[in-house]
Amino acid sequence: NAGVMQNPRHLVRRRGQEARLRCSPMKGHSHVYWYRQLPEEGLKFMVYLQKENIIDESGMPKERFSAEFPKEGPSILRIQQVVRGDSAAYFCASSELAGKHYNEQFFGPGTRLTVL
Amino acid sequence: GDSVTQMEGPVTLSEEAFLTINCTYTATGYPSLFWYVQYPGEGLQLLLKATKADDKGSNKGFEATYRKETTSFHLEKGSVQVSDSAVYFCALSPSISTGNQFYFGTGTSLTVIP
């Protein structure tokens, strides 16, 4: 029973390039969340998606960042024209809500993005 | 809005010492509460959880009790080991089960020395 998968685990980009981070939720989970962890800080919510829908993107920067969760395939967090301040660990989590009154999220191992 | 306030670190303890990491929360309704642990270079792992007032979550010798009267969910362990060295995050899931975000504390780094 595979957990949440993220790839790549480490990603190095130069300023101005694009970064694509992928997340495959746990089997049976249809809810995906992206969080960012800056060095020496806690996790900050970015976006919550269900299949083909963005439910809450209140934590997402208005420019350069986008996310999708297509009907088929993994969820993608895309960062265009990366800057050094984008260097962080990006974590994906998934959950399954049906029949549960609490929302337990299962986290992937994260993608560590370094912008040179 | 909902939020979590967590004891700042870093915390350094000797092996077999008693551990307490304080966590208090602000929320409407009846949230669920969680402790996650992050080992160096890894993602977050669920350590324990409590879904209603007075529930006690426990795992691997760690415990935390959901106290509604003091809005707290302090993490405790009677005797820490070197392998417990990690960053610990307190988290809250709002009471409406519609897939809302988690609210995380800033994390407390624990180092256990032999």
CSV table of N, CA and C in Angstrom, one decimal, chain A residues 2-98:
chain,number,residue,atom,x,y,z
A,2,ALA,N,1.2,1.7,-1.2
A,2,ALA,CA,2.1,2.8,-1.3
A,2,ALA,C,1.5,4.1,-0.7
A,3,GLY,N,2.4,4.9,-0.1
A,3,GLY,CA,2.0,6.1,0.5
A,3,GLY,C,1.9,7.2,-0.6
A,4,VAL,N,2.0,8.4,-0.1
A,4,VAL,CA,2.0,9.6,-1.0
A,4,VAL,C,3.4,9.6,-1.7
A,5,MET,N,3.4,9.7,-3.0
A,5,MET,CA,4.6,9.8,-3.7
A,5,MET,C,4.9,11.2,-4.3
A,6,GLN,N,6.1,11.6,-4.1
A,6,GLN,CA,6.5,12.9,-4.7
A,6,GLN,C,7.8,12.7,-5.5
A,7,ASN,N,7.8,13.4,-6.6
A,7,ASN,CA,9.1,13.4,-7.4
A,7,ASN,C,9.2,14.7,-8.2
A,8,PRO,N,10.4,15.1,-8.4
A,8,PRO,CA,11.6,14.5,-7.8
A,8,PRO,C,11.8,14.8,-6.3
A,9,ARG,N,12.7,14.1,-5.7
A,9,ARG,CA,13.0,14.4,-4.3
A,9,ARG,C,13.8,15.7,-4.2
A,10,HIS,N,14.7,15.9,-5.1
A,10,HIS,CA,15.5,17.1,-5.1
A,10,HIS,C,15.5,17.7,-6.5
A,11,LEU,N,15.4,19.0,-6.6
A,11,LEU,CA,15.3,19.7,-7.8
A,11,LEU,C,16.1,21.0,-7.8
A,12,VAL,N,17.0,21.1,-8.7
A,12,VAL,CA,17.9,22.3,-8.8
A,12,VAL,C,17.5,23.1,-10.0
A,13,ARG,N,17.2,24.3,-9.9
A,13,ARG,CA,16.9,25.2,-11.0
A,13,ARG,C,17.7,26.5,-10.9
A,14,ARG,N,17.9,27.1,-12.1
A,14,ARG,CA,18.6,28.4,-12.1
A,14,ARG,C,17.4,29.4,-12.2
A,15,ARG,N,17.8,30.6,-11.7
A,15,ARG,CA,16.8,31.7,-11.7
A,15,ARG,C,16.2,31.8,-13.1
A,16,GLY,N,14.9,32.0,-13.2
A,16,GLY,CA,14.2,32.2,-14.5
A,16,GLY,C,13.6,30.9,-15.1
A,17,GLN,N,14.1,29.8,-14.6
A,17,GLN,CA,13.6,28.5,-15.2
A,17,GLN,C,12.3,28.1,-14.5
A,18,GLU,N,11.7,27.0,-15.0
A,18,GLU,CA,10.4,26.5,-14.5
A,18,GLU,C,10.7,25.3,-13.6
A,19,ALA,N,9.9,25.2,-12.6
A,19,ALA,CA,10.0,24.0,-11.7
A,19,ALA,C,8.7,23.3,-11.7
A,20,ARG,N,8.7,22.0,-11.9
A,20,ARG,CA,7.5,21.2,-11.9
A,20,ARG,C,7.6,20.1,-10.8
A,21,LEU,N,6.7,20.1,-9.9
A,21,LEU,CA,6.7,19.2,-8.8
A,21,LEU,C,5.5,18.3,-8.9
A,22,ARG,N,5.7,17.0,-8.7
A,22,ARG,CA,4.6,16.0,-8.9
A,22,ARG,C,4.3,15.3,-7.6
A,23,CYS,N,3.0,15.0,-7.5
A,23,CYS,CA,2.5,14.3,-6.3
A,23,CYS,C,1.4,13.3,-6.7
A,24,SER,N,1.7,12.1,-6.3
A,24,SER,CA,0.6,11.0,-6.5
A,24,SER,C,0.1,10.7,-5.1
A,25,PRO,N,-1.2,10.9,-4.9
A,25,PRO,CA,-1.8,10.7,-3.6
A,25,PRO,C,-1.9,9.2,-3.3
A,26,MET,N,-2.2,8.9,-2.1
A,26,MET,CA,-2.4,7.5,-1.7
A,26,MET,C,-3.6,7.0,-2.5
A,27,LYS,N,-3.6,5.7,-2.6
A,27,LYS,CA,-4.6,5.0,-3.4
A,27,LYS,C,-6.0,5.2,-2.6
A,28,GLY,N,-6.9,5.7,-3.4
A,28,GLY,CA,-8.3,5.9,-2.8
A,28,GLY,C,-8.5,7.3,-2.3
A,29,HIS,N,-7.4,8.1,-2.3
A,29,HIS,CA,-7.5,9.5,-1.9
A,29,HIS,C,-7.8,10.4,-3.1
A,30,SER,N,-8.7,11.3,-2.9
A,30,SER,CA,-9.0,12.2,-4.0
A,30,SER,C,-8.8,13.7,-3.7
A,31,HIS,N,-8.2,13.9,-2.5
A,31,HIS,CA,-8.0,15.3,-2.1
A,31,HIS,C,-6.5,15.5,-1.9
A,32,VAL,N,-5.9,16.5,-2.5
A,32,VAL,CA,-4.5,16.8,-2.4
A,32,VAL,C,-4.3,18.2,-1.9
A,33,TYR,N,-3.2,18.3,-1.1
A,33,TYR,CA,-2.8,19.6,-0.5
A,33,TYR,C,-1.4,19.8,-0.8
A,34,TRP,N,-1.0,21.0,-1.0
A,34,TRP,CA,0.4,21.4,-1.2
A,34,TRP,C,0.8,22.4,-0.1
A,35,TYR,N,2.0,22.1,0.6
A,35,TYR,CA,2.5,23.0,1.6
A,35,TYR,C,3.9,23.4,1.2
A,36,ARG,N,4.3,24.5,1.7
A,36,ARG,CA,5.7,24.9,1.6
A,36,ARG,C,6.4,25.1,2.9
A,37,GLN,N,7.6,24.6,3.0
A,37,GLN,CA,8.3,24.8,4.3
A,37,GLN,C,9.6,25.5,3.9
A,38,LEU,N,9.7,26.7,4.4
A,38,LEU,CA,10.9,27.5,4.2
A,38,LEU,C,11.9,27.1,5.3
A,39,PRO,N,13.2,27.3,5.1
A,39,PRO,CA,14.2,26.9,6.0
A,39,PRO,C,13.9,27.5,7.4
A,40,GLU,N,14.0,26.6,8.4
A,40,GLU,CA,13.8,27.0,9.8
A,40,GLU,C,12.3,27.5,10.1
A,41,GLU,N,11.4,27.1,9.3
A,41,GLU,CA,10.0,27.5,9.5
A,41,GLU,C,9.1,26.3,9.5
A,42,GLY,N,7.9,26.5,9.9
A,42,GLY,CA,6.8,25.5,9.8
A,42,GLY,C,6.3,25.4,8.4
A,43,LEU,N,5.3,24.5,8.3
A,43,LEU,CA,4.6,24.3,7.0
A,43,LEU,C,3.5,25.4,6.8
A,44,LYS,N,3.5,25.9,5.6
A,44,LYS,CA,2.5,26.9,5.2
A,44,LYS,C,1.6,26.3,4.1
A,45,PHE,N,0.3,26.4,4.3
A,45,PHE,CA,-0.6,25.9,3.3
A,45,PHE,C,-0.5,26.7,2.0
A,46,MET,N,-0.6,26.0,0.9
A,46,MET,CA,-0.6,26.7,-0.4
A,46,MET,C,-1.9,26.5,-1.1
A,47,VAL,N,-2.3,25.3,-1.4
A,47,VAL,CA,-3.4,25.0,-2.2
A,47,VAL,C,-4.0,23.7,-1.9
A,48,TYR,N,-5.4,23.6,-2.1
A,48,TYR,CA,-6.1,22.3,-1.9
A,48,TYR,C,-6.9,22.0,-3.1
A,49,LEU,N,-6.7,20.8,-3.6
A,49,LEU,CA,-7.3,20.4,-4.9
A,49,LEU,C,-8.1,19.1,-4.7
A,50,GLN,N,-9.2,19.0,-5.5
A,50,GLN,CA,-9.8,17.7,-5.7
A,50,GLN,C,-9.6,17.5,-7.2
A,51,LYS,N,-10.0,16.3,-7.7
A,51,LYS,CA,-9.8,16.0,-9.1
A,51,LYS,C,-10.4,17.0,-10.0
A,52,GLU,N,-9.6,17.6,-10.8
A,52,GLU,CA,-10.0,18.6,-11.8
A,52,GLU,C,-10.5,19.9,-11.2
A,53,ASN,N,-10.4,20.1,-9.9
A,53,ASN,CA,-10.9,21.4,-9.3
A,53,ASN,C,-9.9,21.9,-8.2
A,54,ILE,N,-9.7,23.2,-8.3
A,54,ILE,CA,-9.0,23.9,-7.2
A,54,ILE,C,-10.1,24.4,-6.2
A,55,ILE,N,-9.9,23.9,-4.9
A,55,ILE,CA,-10.9,24.2,-3.9
A,55,ILE,C,-10.5,25.4,-3.1
A,56,ASP,N,-9.3,25.5,-2.8
A,56,ASP,CA,-8.8,26.6,-1.9
A,56,ASP,C,-7.4,26.9,-2.3
A,57,GLU,N,-7.1,28.1,-2.9
A,57,GLU,CA,-5.8,28.5,-3.2
A,57,GLU,C,-5.4,29.7,-2.5
A,58,SER,N,-5.9,29.9,-1.3
A,58,SER,CA,-5.7,31.1,-0.5
A,58,SER,C,-4.2,31.3,-0.1
A,59,GLY,N,-3.4,30.2,-0.1
A,59,GLY,CA,-2.1,30.3,0.3
A,59,GLY,C,-1.1,30.4,-0.8
A,60,MET,N,-1.6,30.4,-2.0
A,60,MET,CA,-0.7,30.4,-3.2
A,60,MET,C,-0.3,31.8,-3.6
A,61,PRO,N,0.9,32.1,-3.9
A,61,PRO,CA,1.3,33.4,-4.4
A,61,PRO,C,0.5,33.7,-5.7
A,62,LYS,N,0.2,34.9,-5.9
A,62,LYS,CA,-0.7,35.3,-7.0
A,62,LYS,C,0.0,35.1,-8.4
A,63,GLU,N,1.3,35.2,-8.4
A,63,GLU,CA,2.0,35.2,-9.7
A,63,GLU,C,3.0,34.0,-9.7
A,64,ARG,N,3.2,33.5,-10.8
A,64,ARG,CA,4.2,32.4,-11.1
A,64,ARG,C,3.9,31.0,-10.6
A,65,PHE,N,3.0,30.9,-9.6
A,65,PHE,CA,2.6,29.6,-9.1
A,65,PHE,C,1.3,29.1,-9.6
A,66,SER,N,1.2,27.8,-9.9
A,66,SER,CA,-0.1,27.3,-10.3
A,66,SER,C,-0.1,25.8,-9.9
A,67,ALA,N,-1.3,25.3,-9.8
A,67,ALA,CA,-1.4,23.9,-9.4
A,67,ALA,C,-2.6,23.2,-10.2
A,68,GLU,N,-2.4,21.9,-10.4
A,68,GLU,CA,-3.5,21.2,-11.1
A,68,GLU,C,-3.6,19.8,-10.5
A,69,PHE,N,-4.7,19.2,-10.7
A,69,PHE,CA,-4.9,17.8,-10.3
A,69,PHE,C,-5.8,17.2,-11.4
A,70,PRO,N,-5.3,16.7,-12.4
A,70,PRO,CA,-6.1,16.3,-13.6
A,70,PRO,C,-6.8,15.0,-13.2
A,71,LYS,N,-7.8,14.7,-14.1
A,71,LYS,CA,-8.6,13.5,-13.9
A,71,LYS,C,-7.7,12.2,-13.9
A,72,GLU,N,-6.7,12.2,-14.7
A,72,GLU,CA,-5.7,11.1,-14.7
A,72,GLU,C,-4.3,11.7,-14.4
A,73,GLY,N,-3.6,11.0,-13.7
A,73,GLY,CA,-2.2,11.4,-13.4
A,73,GLY,C,-2.0,12.1,-12.1
A,74,PRO,N,-0.8,12.5,-11.8
A,74,PRO,CA,-0.5,13.1,-10.5
A,74,PRO,C,-0.9,14.6,-10.5
A,75,SER,N,-0.9,15.1,-9.3
A,75,SER,CA,-1.1,16.6,-9.1
A,75,SER,C,0.3,17.2,-9.4
A,76,ILE,N,0.2,18.4,-10.0
A,76,ILE,CA,1.4,19.1,-10.4
A,76,ILE,C,1.4,20.5,-9.8
A,77,LEU,N,2.5,20.9,-9.1
A,77,LEU,CA,2.7,22.2,-8.7
A,77,LEU,C,3.8,22.8,-9.6
A,78,ARG,N,3.4,23.9,-10.3
A,78,ARG,CA,4.3,24.5,-11.2
A,78,ARG,C,4.7,25.9,-10.8
A,79,ILE,N,6.0,26.1,-10.8
A,79,ILE,CA,6.5,27.5,-10.5
A,79,ILE,C,7.3,28.0,-11.7
A,80,GLN,N,6.8,29.1,-12.2
A,80,GLN,CA,7.4,29.7,-13.4
A,80,GLN,C,8.4,30.7,-13.0
A,81,GLN,N,9.5,30.9,-13.8
A,81,GLN,CA,10.5,31.9,-13.6
A,81,GLN,C,10.9,32.0,-12.1
A,82,VAL,N,11.5,30.9,-11.7
A,82,VAL,CA,11.8,30.7,-10.2
A,82,VAL,C,12.8,31.8,-9.8
A,83,VAL,N,12.7,32.2,-8.5
A,83,VAL,CA,13.7,33.1,-7.9
A,83,VAL,C,14.3,32.4,-6.7
A,84,ARG,N,15.3,33.0,-6.2
A,84,ARG,CA,16.0,32.3,-5.0
A,84,ARG,C,15.1,32.1,-3.8
A,85,GLY,N,14.2,33.0,-3.7
A,85,GLY,CA,13.3,32.9,-2.5
A,85,GLY,C,12.3,31.8,-2.6
A,86,ASP,N,12.2,31.1,-3.8
A,86,ASP,CA,11.4,29.9,-3.9
A,86,ASP,C,12.1,28.7,-3.4
A,87,SER,N,13.3,28.8,-3.1
A,87,SER,CA,14.0,27.6,-2.5
A,87,SER,C,13.4,27.2,-1.2
A,88,ALA,N,12.9,26.0,-1.1
A,88,ALA,CA,12.2,25.5,0.0
A,88,ALA,C,11.9,24.0,-0.2
A,89,ALA,N,11.3,23.4,0.8
A,89,ALA,CA,10.8,22.0,0.7
A,89,ALA,C,9.3,22.1,0.4
A,90,TYR,N,8.8,21.5,-0.6
A,90,TYR,CA,7.4,21.5,-0.9
A,90,TYR,C,6.8,20.1,-0.6
A,91,PHE,N,5.8,20.1,0.2
A,91,PHE,CA,5.2,18.8,0.6
A,91,PHE,C,3.8,18.7,0.1
A,92,CYS,N,3.5,17.5,-0.3
A,92,CYS,CA,2.2,17.2,-0.8
A,92,CYS,C,1.6,16.3,0.3
A,93,ALA,N,0.3,16.5,0.5
A,93,ALA,CA,-0.5,15.6,1.4
A,93,ALA,C,-1.8,15.2,0.7
A,94,SER,N,-2.3,14.0,1.1
A,94,SER,CA,-3.6,13.6,0.6
A,94,SER,C,-4.5,13.1,1.7
A,95,SER,N,-5.8,13.1,1.4
A,95,SER,CA,-6.7,12.7,2.4
A,95,SER,C,-7.9,12.0,1.7
A,96,GLU,N,-8.6,11.2,2.6
A,96,GLU,CA,-9.8,10.6,2.1
A,96,GLU,C,-10.9,11.0,3.2
A,97,LEU,N,-11.9,11.6,2.7
A,97,LEU,CA,-12.9,12.1,3.7
A,97,LEU,C,-14.1,11.3,3.9
A,98,ALA,N,-14.4,10.5,3.0
A,98,ALA,CA,-15.7,9.8,3.1
A,98,ALA,C,-15.8,9.0,4.4
